[in-house]
Coordinates of C-alpha atoms in Angstrom, one line a residue:
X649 CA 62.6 33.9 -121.6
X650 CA 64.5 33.7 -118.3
X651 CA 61.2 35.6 -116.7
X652 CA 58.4 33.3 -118.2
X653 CA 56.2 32.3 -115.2
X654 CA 55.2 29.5 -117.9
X655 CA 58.3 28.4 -118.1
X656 CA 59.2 28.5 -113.9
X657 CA 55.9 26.8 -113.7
X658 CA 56.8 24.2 -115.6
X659 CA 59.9 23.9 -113.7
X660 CA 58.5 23.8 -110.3
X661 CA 55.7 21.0 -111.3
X662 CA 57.9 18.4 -113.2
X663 CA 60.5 18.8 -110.4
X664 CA 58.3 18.3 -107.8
X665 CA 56.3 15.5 -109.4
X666 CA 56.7 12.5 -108.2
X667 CA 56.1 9.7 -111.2
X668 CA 54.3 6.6 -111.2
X669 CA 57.0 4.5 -112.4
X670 CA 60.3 4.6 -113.5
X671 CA 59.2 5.4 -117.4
X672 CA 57.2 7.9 -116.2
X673 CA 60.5 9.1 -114.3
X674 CA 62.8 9.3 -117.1
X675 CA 60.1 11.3 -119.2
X676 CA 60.0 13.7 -116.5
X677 CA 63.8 14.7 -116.2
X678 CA 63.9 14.6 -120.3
X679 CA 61.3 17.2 -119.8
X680 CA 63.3 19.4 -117.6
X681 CA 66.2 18.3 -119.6
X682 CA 64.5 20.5 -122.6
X683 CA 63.3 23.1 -120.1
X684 CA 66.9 23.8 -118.9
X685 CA 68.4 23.7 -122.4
X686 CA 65.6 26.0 -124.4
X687 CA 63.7 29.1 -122.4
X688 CA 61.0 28.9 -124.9
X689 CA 60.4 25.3 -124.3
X690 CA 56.9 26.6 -123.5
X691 CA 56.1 28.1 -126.6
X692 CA 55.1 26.4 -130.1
X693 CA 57.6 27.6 -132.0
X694 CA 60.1 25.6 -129.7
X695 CA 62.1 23.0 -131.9
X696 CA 63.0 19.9 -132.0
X697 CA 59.9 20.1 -129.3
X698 CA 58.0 21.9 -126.8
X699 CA 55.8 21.3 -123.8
X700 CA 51.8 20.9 -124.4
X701 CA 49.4 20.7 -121.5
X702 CA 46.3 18.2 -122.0
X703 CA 43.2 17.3 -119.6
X704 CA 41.1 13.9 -119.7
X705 CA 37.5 15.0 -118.5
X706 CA 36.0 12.7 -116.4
X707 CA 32.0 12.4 -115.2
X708 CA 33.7 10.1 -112.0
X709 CA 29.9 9.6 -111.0
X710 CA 28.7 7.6 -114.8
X711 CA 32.0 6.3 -114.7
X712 CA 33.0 8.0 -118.2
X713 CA 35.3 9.9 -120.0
X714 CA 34.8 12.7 -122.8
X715 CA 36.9 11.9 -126.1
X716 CA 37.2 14.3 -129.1
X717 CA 37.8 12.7 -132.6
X718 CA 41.1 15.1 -132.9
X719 CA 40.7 17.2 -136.0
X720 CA 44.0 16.7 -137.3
X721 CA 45.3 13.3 -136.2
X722 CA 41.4 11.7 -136.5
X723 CA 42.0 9.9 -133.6
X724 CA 40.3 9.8 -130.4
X725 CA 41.9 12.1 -127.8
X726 CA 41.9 14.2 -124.9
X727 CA 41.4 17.7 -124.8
X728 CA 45.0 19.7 -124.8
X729 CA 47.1 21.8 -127.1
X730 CA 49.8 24.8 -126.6
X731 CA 50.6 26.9 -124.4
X732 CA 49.5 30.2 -124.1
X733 CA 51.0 34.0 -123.1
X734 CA 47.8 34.4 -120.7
X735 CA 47.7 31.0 -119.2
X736 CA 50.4 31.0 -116.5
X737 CA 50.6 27.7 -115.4
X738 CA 50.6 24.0 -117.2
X739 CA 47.6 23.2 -115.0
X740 CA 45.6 26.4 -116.8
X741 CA 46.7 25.1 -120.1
X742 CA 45.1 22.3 -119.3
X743 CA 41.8 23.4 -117.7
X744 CA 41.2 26.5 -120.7
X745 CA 42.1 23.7 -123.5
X746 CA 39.6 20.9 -122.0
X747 CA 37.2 23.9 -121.6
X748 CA 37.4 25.5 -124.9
X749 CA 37.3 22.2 -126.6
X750 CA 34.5 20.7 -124.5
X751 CA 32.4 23.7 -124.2
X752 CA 32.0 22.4 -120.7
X753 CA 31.9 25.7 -117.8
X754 CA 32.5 24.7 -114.7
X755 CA 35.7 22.1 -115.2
X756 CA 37.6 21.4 -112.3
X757 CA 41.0 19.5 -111.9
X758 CA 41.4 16.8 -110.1
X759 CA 44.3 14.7 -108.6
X760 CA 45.3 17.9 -106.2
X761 CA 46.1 19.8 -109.7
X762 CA 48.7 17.8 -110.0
X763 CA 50.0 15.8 -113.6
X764 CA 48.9 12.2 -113.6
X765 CA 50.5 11.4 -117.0
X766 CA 53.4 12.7 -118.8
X767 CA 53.6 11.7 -122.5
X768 CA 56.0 12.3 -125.7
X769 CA 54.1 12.3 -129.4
X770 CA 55.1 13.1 -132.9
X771 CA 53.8 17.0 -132.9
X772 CA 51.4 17.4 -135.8
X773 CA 51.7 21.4 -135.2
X774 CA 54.9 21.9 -137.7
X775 CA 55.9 18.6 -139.5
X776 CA 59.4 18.7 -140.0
X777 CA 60.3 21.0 -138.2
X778 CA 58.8 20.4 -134.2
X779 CA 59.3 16.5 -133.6
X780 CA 57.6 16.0 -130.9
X781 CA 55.0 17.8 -128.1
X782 CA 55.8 16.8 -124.2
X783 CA 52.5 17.0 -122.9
X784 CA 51.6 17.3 -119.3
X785 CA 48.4 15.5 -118.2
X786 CA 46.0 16.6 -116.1
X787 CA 42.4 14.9 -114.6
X788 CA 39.7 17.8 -115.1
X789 CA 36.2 16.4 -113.7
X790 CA 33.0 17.8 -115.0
X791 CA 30.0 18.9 -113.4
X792 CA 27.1 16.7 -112.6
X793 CA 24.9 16.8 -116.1
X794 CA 27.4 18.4 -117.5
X795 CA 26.6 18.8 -121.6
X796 CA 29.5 18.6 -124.1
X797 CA 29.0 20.8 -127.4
X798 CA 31.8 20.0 -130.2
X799 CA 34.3 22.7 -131.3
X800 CA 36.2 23.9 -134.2
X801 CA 39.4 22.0 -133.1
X802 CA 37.6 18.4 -133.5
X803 CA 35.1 16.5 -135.8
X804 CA 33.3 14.9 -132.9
X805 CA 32.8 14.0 -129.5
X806 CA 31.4 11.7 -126.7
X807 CA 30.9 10.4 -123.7
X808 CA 32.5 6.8 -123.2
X809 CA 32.5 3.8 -120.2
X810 CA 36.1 3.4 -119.2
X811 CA 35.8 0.0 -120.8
X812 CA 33.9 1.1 -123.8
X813 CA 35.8 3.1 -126.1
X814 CA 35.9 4.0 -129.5
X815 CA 38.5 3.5 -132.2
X816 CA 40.6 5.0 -133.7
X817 CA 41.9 5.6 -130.0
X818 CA 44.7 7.7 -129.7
X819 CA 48.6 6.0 -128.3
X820 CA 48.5 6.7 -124.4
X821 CA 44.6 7.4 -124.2
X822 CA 44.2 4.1 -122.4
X823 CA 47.3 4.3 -120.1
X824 CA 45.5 7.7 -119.3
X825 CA 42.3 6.8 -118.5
X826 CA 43.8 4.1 -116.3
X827 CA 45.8 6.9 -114.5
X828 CA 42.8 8.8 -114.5
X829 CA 41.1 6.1 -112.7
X830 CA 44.3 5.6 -110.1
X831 CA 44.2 9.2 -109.1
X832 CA 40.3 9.3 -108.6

C-alpha cells in the first residue's frame, strides 16, 4: 500500500520522534524497520506484527488517569486498538480508540500530539499467527468533569491517583503513566 497516508504517517512520526532513552530508540527504528519491510504494517492483518495506536486519558487537574479492565487480556489498560481505513494518522487512532472506549467527547491530545511511549506486546488479536502489536502512545486529556461510561470492548473502568492503581495492571501501564506525567 505504497499510497496509505496511514502508513506515510506512521513514517513521518517515528522518524521524527525523538525517544526518551535509548530503549525507547531502538523500539522506534524496529518500528520503521517493519514499516519499510511490510506496506500493510498498518493494518491488522499484518504478520508477524503490525502497528496499534493507544491513548492514556488523563484528568491532569485530579491528578488521575482512566484505566479500562481490557476485555480480552483482563488487565488494566489504556484505551488503543487497530488501525483504521478512515483514521489517517496514528494520533487519530489514538484519539477515536480512547474516545470510543471511554465514551468521553471532547478528548484532546496532549504532549504537542506527539507519541510519549512506544511499546511491543504479545498481540491478543490473532494468536499464532500476529506475534506482537507495536503500539504508539499518545497523552489524550479529558475535559474538566468529564464522565466515563464503559464500552463493549472492556468489563470495567475507572478513574485512578497516579499512585493508586489497580491490579491486574497491565506491562508498561506504569512506565506510561510516568511518561504521561513527564510530558504534562
Amino acid at each position: 500500500m505504497p499510497d496509505d497516508p496511514l502508513h506515510a504517517d506512521a513514517v513521518a512520526v517515528l522518524s521524527g520522534w525523538a525517544a526518551p532513552s535509548p530503549e525507547q530508540d531502538r523500539l522506534r527504528r524496529d518500528y520503521l524497520d517493519v514499516l519499510s519491510a511490510h506496506p500493510r504494517a498498518m493494518r491488522r492483518d499484518c504478520a508477524p506484527a503490525h502497528l496499534t495506536g493507544s491513548a492514556l486519558i488523563v484528568d491532569p487537574a485530579a491528578e488521575r488517569v482512566l484505566l479500562l479492565l481490557h476485555g480480552r487480556a483482563n488487565l488494566w489498560l489504556q484505551a488503543g486498538g487497530h488501525c483504521e481505513d478512515g483514521d489517517g494518522s496514528l494520533a487519530a487512532t489514538a484519539l477515536r480508540e480512547a474516545t470510543e472506549e471511554s465514551g468521553i467527547a471532547g478528548l484532546t491530545l496532549g504532549a504537542g500530539g506527539r507519541p510519549i511511549k512506544l511499546d511491543r506486546h504479545p498481540a491478543p488479536c490473532r494468536p499464532g499467527v500476529v506475534e506482537s502489536h507495536l503500539d504508539v502512545q499518545y497523552l489524550a486529556l479529558a475535559p474538566a468533569g468529564a464522565v466515563a461510561m464503559v464500552s463493549d470492548e472492556s468489563h470495567d473502568l475507572g478513574w485512578f491517583g497516579y499512585d493508586d492503581l489497580p491490579s491486574p495492571l497491565g506491562g508498561g501501564v506504569t512506565e506510561l503513566i510516568a511518561a504521561a506525567r513527564a510530558a504534562l
